[in-house]
Each structure stands twice: as C-alpha cells, then as structure tokens.
Amino acid sequence: MLRVYSLQIRPSLGKVEENLKRILDLLLDVKDGSLVVLPEMWQCGFDYENMTKHAQATQDVLIELSKHSKEKNLTLIGTYPTQEGTCTYNTAIVLSNGQVLGKRHKIKLFPLYQEDKFFCAGAKNAVFQTPFGNLGILICFELRFTSLVLELKRQRVQIITVPAMWGEGRKEHWKIFTKSRAIELQAYLIASNAWGKVGKEDYAGCSGIYDPWGSVLSYAEKGDAVLSASIDLVQVEKVRELLPVED
C-alpha cells in the first residue's frame, strides 16, 4: 500500500515566505515515503503585478522543499511561477527524494483569471515515472480538456494529480470533474485546491482523493486540510480488467 496526501490551504496573495511556512507546517503531519499534492500557485497566488519577482523566488522555495522531500523521502507535486527567457510559466514540478524528477508548463491557461495575458502556454503534456507508478498531471482548468485526458489514458497513467486554484463560482463543475476523470481514466485521482478569498477571487476548496471507481477516499470542503489515503495500484489493473474500456 502507498500513502498519498492532498494539502488544501488558503494562500496569502504574494506572501511567499508565509505560504511556504504553512506548507512546511502541514508537511509535519505527512508520513515518510508519501506522495503529496499541493495547490496550484500556492507560493504566491495569482499576484500578477509581482509575478516576475515570485518566479525569481521559486528556486529558493524549491531548495527548501527539496530538503524536506529528502529528509522524509517525499514526492511533492505542485505548480510554481517560473521564468524562461522572456516567458513566465505556470509550471508543474515533481520533486522526489530531494531531486527535481520532472516538470511541465501549464498548457491550457484560464482566460477568466487572465492567465493567458500574463503567462506563456506550455507546448506538450507529460507523464512521469515515479516511485508511485505512472503519474499524470492536470493543472486546474486542464481538467476540462478531453484531449489532455485522452493523452494520459493512452499512456495508462495509474495516478492523476490535480493542483488547482479553482473558483467558487464553478465549484459544482470541479466536484464533478475530479470524480468523473478518475472514473474515465480508471485511475486514482488526487486533487488539491485552494479555498477561500485570495486577493479578489474566492476559491472552492473541495479537495479530494478518489479511487479508480470514483469512490471518495478523503475529502474536505473548506479550511486548511491534510487529506490522506492508502492506495494500491493493483486495484487500478483489477478495475481495468473487470471493465475494459480501451478503444
């Protein structure tokens, strides 16, 4: 059995050190050797006016997280602002046992939050080979795009991680998508969302962990939360054998 977690917080807009401390405090409750999913852009929120500065701070944030990842043999997944040339990206980064295992830029930028005006879009999806099996990432708004989901299905991911800052006004969509994508992909899904008022936006919370049948293993509506569940990747193959849905 593998232990997985979803951390739900209300980030303070633009306050990197404060947000990092909160995440590190929550990680104290996480068992060694676990997989942990963090919210999208948790270190600063969508503080666009200062995003270049926040992107410069990302390396220091990753250094601090890497220490904890190595000390506790954790695999950590979240998204961060990063700078490459003239482009700022919303980038998913996978840390495992203190090392950067891989990363990818968010492909589908959310126009209602003006992401498309401040970030460059990523070009391609990725699947990561981790100590927790074949793992895919859908970043927030990307949950809506069947093309990205089908890419993960073709590569037979066993775990889908969803770092998000999903708005309160679309909460019911979020709850449906997180459950239905687990069912569709016949995989475990770990969703980590922000909650409450962050800047001008209100976020839905409703983070959760779902099994390949779509059953809820752990869930939180509002409030800072450490969600956890034990998962068995054998169950992924059993579900796929029992109910084959390959094209």
PDB file of C-alpha atoms in Angstrom:
ATOM      1  CA  MET A   1       0.000   0.000   0.000  1.00  0.00           C
ATOM      2  CA  LEU A   2       1.128   3.523  -0.812  1.00  0.00           C
ATOM      3  CA  ARG A   3       0.297   6.633   1.211  1.00  0.00           C
ATOM      4  CA  VAL A   4      -0.881   9.745  -0.631  1.00  0.00           C
ATOM      5  CA  TYR A   5      -1.900  13.213   0.535  1.00  0.00           C
ATOM      6  CA  SER A   6      -3.640  16.324  -0.722  1.00  0.00           C
ATOM      7  CA  LEU A   7      -2.914  19.600   1.080  1.00  0.00           C
ATOM      8  CA  GLN A   8      -5.587  22.306   0.980  1.00  0.00           C
ATOM      9  CA  ILE A   9      -4.702  25.870   2.036  1.00  0.00           C
ATOM     10  CA  ARG A  10      -5.830  29.442   1.542  1.00  0.00           C
ATOM     11  CA  PRO A  11      -2.671  31.109   0.176  1.00  0.00           C
ATOM     12  CA  SER A  12      -1.907  34.689   1.164  1.00  0.00           C
ATOM     13  CA  LEU A  13      -1.595  36.697  -2.047  1.00  0.00           C
ATOM     14  CA  GLY A  14       2.041  37.500  -2.790  1.00  0.00           C
ATOM     15  CA  LYS A  15       3.376  36.337   0.595  1.00  0.00           C
ATOM     16  CA  VAL A  16       5.832  33.630  -0.404  1.00  0.00           C
ATOM     17  CA  GLU A  17       7.556  33.114   2.963  1.00  0.00           C
ATOM     18  CA  GLU A  18       4.252  32.940   4.829  1.00  0.00           C
ATOM     19  CA  ASN A  19       2.807  30.404   2.388  1.00  0.00           C
ATOM     20  CA  LEU A  20       5.958  28.294   2.465  1.00  0.00           C
ATOM     21  CA  LYS A  21       5.870  28.163   6.266  1.00  0.00           C
ATOM     22  CA  ARG A  22       2.252  26.981   6.191  1.00  0.00           C
ATOM     23  CA  ILE A  23       3.055  24.204   3.738  1.00  0.00           C
ATOM     24  CA  LEU A  24       6.084  23.108   5.749  1.00  0.00           C
ATOM     25  CA  ASP A  25       3.957  23.042   8.905  1.00  0.00           C
ATOM     26  CA  LEU A  26       1.380  20.817   7.178  1.00  0.00           C
ATOM     27  CA  LEU A  27       4.108  18.507   5.898  1.00  0.00           C
ATOM     28  CA  LEU A  28       4.952  17.706   9.524  1.00  0.00           C
ATOM     29  CA  ASP A  29       1.741  15.637   9.576  1.00  0.00           C
ATOM     30  CA  VAL A  30       2.737  13.658   6.466  1.00  0.00           C
ATOM     31  CA  LYS A  31       4.210  10.172   6.851  1.00  0.00           C
ATOM     32  CA  ASP A  32       7.648   9.444   5.419  1.00  0.00           C
ATOM     33  CA  GLY A  33       7.735   7.922   1.939  1.00  0.00           C
ATOM     34  CA  SER A  34       4.463   9.510   0.788  1.00  0.00           C
ATOM     35  CA  LEU A  35       3.164  11.304  -2.298  1.00  0.00           C
ATOM     36  CA  VAL A  36       1.889  14.831  -1.577  1.00  0.00           C
ATOM     37  CA  VAL A  37      -0.058  17.115  -3.936  1.00  0.00           C
ATOM     38  CA  LEU A  38      -0.038  20.877  -3.291  1.00  0.00           C
ATOM     39  CA  PRO A  39      -2.375  23.509  -4.770  1.00  0.00           C
ATOM     40  CA  GLU A  40      -1.622  25.388  -7.959  1.00  0.00           C
ATOM     41  CA  MET A  41       0.495  28.550  -7.486  1.00  0.00           C
ATOM     42  CA  TRP A  42       0.359  28.048  -3.735  1.00  0.00           C
ATOM     43  CA  GLN A  43       3.502  30.085  -3.016  1.00  0.00           C
ATOM     44  CA  CYS A  44       2.011  33.418  -4.165  1.00  0.00           C
ATOM     45  CA  GLY A  45      -1.411  33.004  -5.788  1.00  0.00           C
ATOM     46  CA  PHE A  46      -2.127  34.924  -8.982  1.00  0.00           C
ATOM     47  CA  ASP A  47      -0.255  38.040  -7.856  1.00  0.00           C
ATOM     48  CA  TYR A  48       0.419  39.170 -11.418  1.00  0.00           C
ATOM     49  CA  GLU A  49       1.911  42.570 -10.555  1.00  0.00           C
ATOM     50  CA  ASN A  50       4.807  40.852  -8.799  1.00  0.00           C
ATOM     51  CA  MET A  51       4.968  37.586 -10.747  1.00  0.00           C
ATOM     52  CA  THR A  52       8.483  38.164 -12.096  1.00  0.00           C
ATOM     53  CA  LYS A  53       9.732  38.592  -8.529  1.00  0.00           C
ATOM     54  CA  HIS A  54       7.849  35.478  -7.421  1.00  0.00           C
ATOM     55  CA  ALA A  55       9.333  33.482 -10.298  1.00  0.00           C
ATOM     56  CA  GLN A  56      12.786  34.518  -9.099  1.00  0.00           C
ATOM     57  CA  ALA A  57      11.878  33.257  -5.617  1.00  0.00           C
ATOM     58  CA  THR A  58      10.794  29.843  -6.891  1.00  0.00           C
ATOM     59  CA  GLN A  59      14.312  28.406  -6.828  1.00  0.00           C
ATOM     60  CA  ASP A  60      14.682  29.241  -3.128  1.00  0.00           C
ATOM     61  CA  VAL A  61      11.260  27.721  -2.433  1.00  0.00           C
ATOM     62  CA  LEU A  62      12.250  24.532  -4.257  1.00  0.00           C
ATOM     63  CA  ILE A  63      15.532  24.324  -2.340  1.00  0.00           C
ATOM     64  CA  GLU A  64      13.621  24.453   0.952  1.00  0.00           C
ATOM     65  CA  LEU A  65      11.041  21.909  -0.217  1.00  0.00           C
ATOM     66  CA  SER A  66      13.784  19.648  -1.544  1.00  0.00           C
ATOM     67  CA  LYS A  67      15.317  19.457   1.933  1.00  0.00           C
ATOM     68  CA  HIS A  68      12.044  18.190   3.368  1.00  0.00           C
ATOM     69  CA  SER A  69      11.481  15.906   0.393  1.00  0.00           C
ATOM     70  CA  LYS A  70      14.859  14.272   1.016  1.00  0.00           C
ATOM     71  CA  GLU A  71      14.556  14.108   4.809  1.00  0.00           C
ATOM     72  CA  LYS A  72      11.173  12.364   4.615  1.00  0.00           C
ATOM     73  CA  ASN A  73      11.568  10.644   1.222  1.00  0.00           C
ATOM     74  CA  LEU A  74       8.550  12.529  -0.135  1.00  0.00           C
ATOM     75  CA  THR A  75       7.339  13.014  -3.678  1.00  0.00           C
ATOM     76  CA  LEU A  76       5.859  16.542  -3.894  1.00  0.00           C
ATOM     77  CA  ILE A  77       3.787  17.916  -6.765  1.00  0.00           C
ATOM     78  CA  GLY A  78       2.568  21.495  -7.150  1.00  0.00           C
ATOM     79  CA  THR A  79       2.812  24.395  -9.572  1.00  0.00           C
ATOM     80  CA  TYR A  80       5.087  27.438  -9.394  1.00  0.00           C
ATOM     81  CA  PRO A  81       5.828  30.582 -11.413  1.00  0.00           C
ATOM     82  CA  THR A  82       8.990  30.076 -13.462  1.00  0.00           C
ATOM     83  CA  GLN A  83      10.881  32.298 -15.877  1.00  0.00           C
ATOM     84  CA  GLU A  84      12.493  31.088 -19.108  1.00  0.00           C
ATOM     85  CA  GLY A  85      13.828  33.848 -21.312  1.00  0.00           C
ATOM     86  CA  THR A  86      11.049  36.385 -21.814  1.00  0.00           C
ATOM     87  CA  CYS A  87       8.313  33.924 -20.803  1.00  0.00           C
ATOM     88  CA  THR A  88       6.763  33.393 -17.396  1.00  0.00           C
ATOM     89  CA  TYR A  89       5.119  29.988 -16.986  1.00  0.00           C
ATOM     90  CA  ASN A  90       2.768  28.304 -14.554  1.00  0.00           C
ATOM     91  CA  THR A  91       4.896  25.186 -14.123  1.00  0.00           C
ATOM     92  CA  ALA A  92       4.123  21.842 -12.505  1.00  0.00           C
ATOM     93  CA  ILE A  93       7.227  20.471 -10.796  1.00  0.00           C
ATOM     94  CA  VAL A  94       7.700  16.966  -9.392  1.00  0.00           C
ATOM     95  CA  LEU A  95      10.178  16.702  -6.508  1.00  0.00           C
ATOM     96  CA  SER A  96      11.131  13.199  -5.402  1.00  0.00           C
ATOM     97  CA  ASN A  97      13.549  12.373  -2.596  1.00  0.00           C
ATOM     98  CA  GLY A  98      15.079  15.841  -2.822  1.00  0.00           C
ATOM     99  CA  GLN A  99      15.510  15.947  -6.595  1.00  0.00           C
ATOM    100  CA  VAL A 100      13.519  17.500  -9.449  1.00  0.00           C
ATOM    101  CA  LEU A 101      12.112  14.429 -11.190  1.00  0.00           C
ATOM    102  CA  GLY A 102      10.413  16.416 -13.935  1.00  0.00           C
ATOM    103  CA  LYS A 103       8.300  19.408 -14.851  1.00  0.00           C
ATOM    104  CA  ARG A 104       5.873  20.712 -17.437  1.00  0.00           C
ATOM    105  CA  HIS A 105       4.289  24.068 -18.201  1.00  0.00           C
ATOM    106  CA  LYS A 106       0.537  24.592 -17.975  1.00  0.00           C
ATOM    107  CA  ILE A 107      -0.898  24.208 -21.468  1.00  0.00           C
ATOM    108  CA  LYS A 108      -4.465  25.488 -21.070  1.00  0.00           C
ATOM    109  CA  LEU A 109      -4.394  28.939 -19.461  1.00  0.00           C
ATOM    110  CA  PHE A 110      -7.579  30.191 -17.799  1.00  0.00           C
ATOM    111  CA  PRO A 111      -8.891  33.339 -19.519  1.00  0.00           C
ATOM    112  CA  LEU A 112     -11.262  34.355 -16.699  1.00  0.00           C
ATOM    113  CA  TYR A 113      -8.227  34.834 -14.427  1.00  0.00           C
ATOM    114  CA  GLN A 114      -6.276  36.451 -17.294  1.00  0.00           C
ATOM    115  CA  GLU A 115      -3.630  33.748 -17.179  1.00  0.00           C
ATOM    116  CA  ASP A 116      -3.323  33.960 -20.954  1.00  0.00           C
ATOM    117  CA  LYS A 117      -2.226  37.615 -20.649  1.00  0.00           C
ATOM    118  CA  PHE A 118       0.498  37.052 -18.063  1.00  0.00           C
ATOM    119  CA  PHE A 119       1.779  33.516 -18.718  1.00  0.00           C
ATOM    120  CA  CYS A 120       3.102  31.743 -21.786  1.00  0.00           C
ATOM    121  CA  ALA A 121       1.353  28.462 -22.596  1.00  0.00           C
ATOM    122  CA  GLY A 122       3.167  25.153 -22.454  1.00  0.00           C
ATOM    123  CA  ALA A 123       3.502  23.071 -25.592  1.00  0.00           C
ATOM    124  CA  LYS A 124       3.063  19.460 -24.509  1.00  0.00           C
ATOM    125  CA  ASN A 125       1.784  17.176 -21.790  1.00  0.00           C
ATOM    126  CA  ALA A 126       3.999  14.746 -19.886  1.00  0.00           C
ATOM    127  CA  VAL A 127       3.763  11.544 -17.879  1.00  0.00           C
ATOM    128  CA  PHE A 128       6.207  10.936 -15.034  1.00  0.00           C
ATOM    129  CA  GLN A 129       7.702   7.647 -13.859  1.00  0.00           C
ATOM    130  CA  THR A 130       7.711   7.963 -10.071  1.00  0.00           C
ATOM    131  CA  PRO A 131       8.077   5.691  -7.030  1.00  0.00           C
ATOM    132  CA  PHE A 132       4.262   5.791  -7.072  1.00  0.00           C
ATOM    133  CA  GLY A 133       3.903   4.470 -10.598  1.00  0.00           C
ATOM    134  CA  ASN A 134       2.959   6.111 -13.873  1.00  0.00           C
ATOM    135  CA  LEU A 135       1.739   9.601 -12.937  1.00  0.00           C
ATOM    136  CA  GLY A 136      -0.007  12.341 -14.901  1.00  0.00           C
ATOM    137  CA  ILE A 137      -0.776  15.953 -14.027  1.00  0.00           C
ATOM    138  CA  LEU A 138      -3.802  18.042 -14.980  1.00  0.00           C
ATOM    139  CA  ILE A 139      -3.429  21.641 -13.830  1.00  0.00           C
ATOM    140  CA  CYS A 140      -6.769  23.167 -12.773  1.00  0.00           C
ATOM    141  CA  PHE A 141      -8.530  24.397 -15.976  1.00  0.00           C
ATOM    142  CA  GLU A 142      -6.960  21.495 -17.889  1.00  0.00           C
ATOM    143  CA  LEU A 143      -9.494  19.165 -16.230  1.00  0.00           C
ATOM    144  CA  ARG A 144     -11.996  20.413 -18.805  1.00  0.00           C
ATOM    145  CA  PHE A 145      -9.984  19.328 -21.865  1.00  0.00           C
ATOM    146  CA  THR A 146     -10.693  15.832 -23.136  1.00  0.00           C
ATOM    147  CA  SER A 147      -7.666  15.912 -25.437  1.00  0.00           C
ATOM    148  CA  LEU A 148      -5.306  16.164 -22.458  1.00  0.00           C
ATOM    149  CA  VAL A 149      -7.200  13.470 -20.573  1.00  0.00           C
ATOM    150  CA  LEU A 150      -7.026  11.095 -23.550  1.00  0.00           C
ATOM    151  CA  GLU A 151      -3.254  11.580 -23.744  1.00  0.00           C
ATOM    152  CA  LEU A 152      -2.974  10.380 -20.160  1.00  0.00           C
ATOM    153  CA  LYS A 153      -5.319   7.487 -20.849  1.00  0.00           C
ATOM    154  CA  ARG A 154      -3.263   6.326 -23.833  1.00  0.00           C
ATOM    155  CA  GLN A 155      -0.177   6.296 -21.627  1.00  0.00           C
ATOM    156  CA  ARG A 156      -2.034   4.272 -18.968  1.00  0.00           C
ATOM    157  CA  VAL A 157      -1.388   6.552 -16.026  1.00  0.00           C
ATOM    158  CA  GLN A 158      -2.135   4.991 -12.664  1.00  0.00           C
ATOM    159  CA  ILE A 159      -2.393   8.236 -10.679  1.00  0.00           C
ATOM    160  CA  ILE A 160      -3.687  11.642 -11.794  1.00  0.00           C
ATOM    161  CA  THR A 161      -2.682  14.653  -9.719  1.00  0.00           C
ATOM    162  CA  VAL A 162      -4.633  17.909  -9.962  1.00  0.00           C
ATOM    163  CA  PRO A 163      -3.056  21.041  -8.436  1.00  0.00           C
ATOM    164  CA  ALA A 164      -5.644  23.817  -8.697  1.00  0.00           C
ATOM    165  CA  MET A 165      -6.932  27.259  -7.805  1.00  0.00           C
ATOM    166  CA  TRP A 166     -10.498  26.574  -8.925  1.00  0.00           C
ATOM    167  CA  GLY A 167     -13.080  29.277  -8.300  1.00  0.00           C
ATOM    168  CA  GLU A 168     -16.103  29.068  -6.011  1.00  0.00           C
ATOM    169  CA  GLY A 169     -18.484  30.032  -8.834  1.00  0.00           C
ATOM    170  CA  ARG A 170     -17.645  26.805 -10.674  1.00  0.00           C
ATOM    171  CA  LYS A 171     -17.481  24.559  -7.611  1.00  0.00           C
ATOM    172  CA  GLU A 172     -20.018  22.020  -8.845  1.00  0.00           C
ATOM    173  CA  HIS A 173     -18.063  21.614 -12.088  1.00  0.00           C
ATOM    174  CA  TRP A 174     -14.917  20.925 -10.055  1.00  0.00           C
ATOM    175  CA  LYS A 175     -16.635  18.302  -7.925  1.00  0.00           C
ATOM    176  CA  ILE A 176     -17.987  16.533 -11.000  1.00  0.00           C
ATOM    177  CA  PHE A 177     -14.743  16.686 -12.982  1.00  0.00           C
ATOM    178  CA  THR A 178     -12.494  15.401 -10.194  1.00  0.00           C
ATOM    179  CA  LYS A 179     -14.702  12.367  -9.675  1.00  0.00           C
ATOM    180  CA  SER A 180     -15.525  11.707 -13.326  1.00  0.00           C
ATOM    181  CA  ARG A 181     -11.923  11.918 -14.541  1.00  0.00           C
ATOM    182  CA  ALA A 182     -10.966   9.208 -12.021  1.00  0.00           C
ATOM    183  CA  ILE A 183     -13.756   7.027 -13.416  1.00  0.00           C
ATOM    184  CA  GLU A 184     -12.897   7.830 -17.033  1.00  0.00           C
ATOM    185  CA  LEU A 185      -9.191   7.078 -16.625  1.00  0.00           C
ATOM    186  CA  GLN A 186      -9.758   4.191 -14.188  1.00  0.00           C
ATOM    187  CA  ALA A 187      -7.013   5.628 -12.029  1.00  0.00           C
ATOM    188  CA  TYR A 188      -6.523   7.199  -8.621  1.00  0.00           C
ATOM    189  CA  LEU A 189      -7.017  10.964  -8.653  1.00  0.00           C
ATOM    190  CA  ILE A 190      -5.569  13.348  -6.063  1.00  0.00           C
ATOM    191  CA  ALA A 191      -6.955  16.887  -6.264  1.00  0.00           C
ATOM    192  CA  SER A 192      -5.534  19.784  -4.249  1.00  0.00           C
ATOM    193  CA  ASN A 193      -7.392  23.089  -4.447  1.00  0.00           C
ATOM    194  CA  ALA A 194      -7.080  26.455  -2.735  1.00  0.00           C
ATOM    195  CA  TRP A 195     -10.008  27.649  -0.649  1.00  0.00           C
ATOM    196  CA  GLY A 196     -11.479  30.981   0.457  1.00  0.00           C
ATOM    197  CA  LYS A 197     -10.726  34.559  -0.539  1.00  0.00           C
ATOM    198  CA  VAL A 198      -7.308  35.126  -2.106  1.00  0.00           C
ATOM    199  CA  GLY A 199      -6.950  38.639  -3.477  1.00  0.00           C
ATOM    200  CA  LYS A 200     -10.135  39.402  -5.423  1.00  0.00           C
ATOM    201  CA  GLU A 201     -11.052  35.779  -6.104  1.00  0.00           C
ATOM    202  CA  ASP A 202     -12.895  33.225  -3.989  1.00  0.00           C
ATOM    203  CA  TYR A 203     -11.752  29.615  -4.322  1.00  0.00           C
ATOM    204  CA  ALA A 204     -13.849  26.485  -3.960  1.00  0.00           C
ATOM    205  CA  GLY A 205     -11.776  24.137  -1.817  1.00  0.00           C
ATOM    206  CA  CYS A 206     -13.401  20.682  -2.124  1.00  0.00           C
ATOM    207  CA  SER A 207     -10.068  18.899  -2.430  1.00  0.00           C
ATOM    208  CA  GLY A 208     -10.307  15.133  -2.595  1.00  0.00           C
ATOM    209  CA  ILE A 209      -8.765  11.740  -3.241  1.00  0.00           C
ATOM    210  CA  TYR A 210     -10.689   9.280  -5.447  1.00  0.00           C
ATOM    211  CA  ASP A 211     -10.157   5.639  -6.348  1.00  0.00           C
ATOM    212  CA  PRO A 212     -10.485   4.166  -9.878  1.00  0.00           C
ATOM    213  CA  TRP A 213     -14.226   3.601  -9.332  1.00  0.00           C
ATOM    214  CA  GLY A 214     -14.675   7.258  -8.416  1.00  0.00           C
ATOM    215  CA  SER A 215     -15.278   6.457  -4.759  1.00  0.00           C
ATOM    216  CA  VAL A 216     -14.227   9.173  -2.317  1.00  0.00           C
ATOM    217  CA  LEU A 217     -11.298   8.145  -0.131  1.00  0.00           C
ATOM    218  CA  SER A 218     -10.806  11.554   1.505  1.00  0.00           C
ATOM    219  CA  TYR A 219     -12.465  14.957   1.070  1.00  0.00           C
ATOM    220  CA  ALA A 220     -12.560  18.474   2.553  1.00  0.00           C
ATOM    221  CA  GLU A 221     -14.938  21.312   1.658  1.00  0.00           C
ATOM    222  CA  LYS A 222     -13.314  24.349   3.294  1.00  0.00           C
ATOM    223  CA  GLY A 223     -10.444  25.142   5.603  1.00  0.00           C
ATOM    224  CA  ASP A 224      -6.793  24.184   5.659  1.00  0.00           C
ATOM    225  CA  ALA A 225      -6.674  20.405   5.496  1.00  0.00           C
ATOM    226  CA  VAL A 226      -4.333  17.442   5.213  1.00  0.00           C
ATOM    227  CA  LEU A 227      -6.210  14.744   3.304  1.00  0.00           C
ATOM    228  CA  SER A 228      -4.743  11.251   3.209  1.00  0.00           C
ATOM    229  CA  ALA A 229      -5.477   7.804   1.856  1.00  0.00           C
ATOM    230  CA  SER A 230      -3.787   4.465   1.319  1.00  0.00           C
ATOM    231  CA  ILE A 231      -3.819   3.304  -2.293  1.00  0.00           C
ATOM    232  CA  ASP A 232      -2.979   0.023  -4.014  1.00  0.00           C
ATOM    233  CA  LEU A 233      -2.000   0.208  -7.688  1.00  0.00           C
ATOM    234  CA  VAL A 234      -3.104  -3.409  -8.118  1.00  0.00           C
ATOM    235  CA  GLN A 235      -6.651  -2.051  -7.851  1.00  0.00           C
ATOM    236  CA  VAL A 236      -6.076   0.033 -10.987  1.00  0.00           C
ATOM    237  CA  GLU A 237      -5.322  -3.082 -13.029  1.00  0.00           C
ATOM    238  CA  LYS A 238      -8.211  -5.007 -11.455  1.00  0.00           C
ATOM    239  CA  VAL A 239     -10.691  -2.291 -12.428  1.00  0.00           C
ATOM    240  CA  ARG A 240      -9.311  -2.130 -15.969  1.00  0.00           C
ATOM    241  CA  GLU A 241      -9.532  -5.913 -16.352  1.00  0.00           C
ATOM    242  CA  LEU A 242     -13.038  -6.080 -14.896  1.00  0.00           C
ATOM    243  CA  LEU A 243     -14.381  -3.225 -17.011  1.00  0.00           C
ATOM    244  CA  PRO A 244     -12.207  -2.822 -20.130  1.00  0.00           C
ATOM    245  CA  VAL A 245     -12.854   0.480 -21.885  1.00  0.00           C
ATOM    246  CA  GLU A 246      -9.839   0.715 -24.184  1.00  0.00           C
ATOM    247  CA  ASP A 247     -10.664   1.917 -27.703  1.00  0.00           C
TER     248      ASP A 247
END
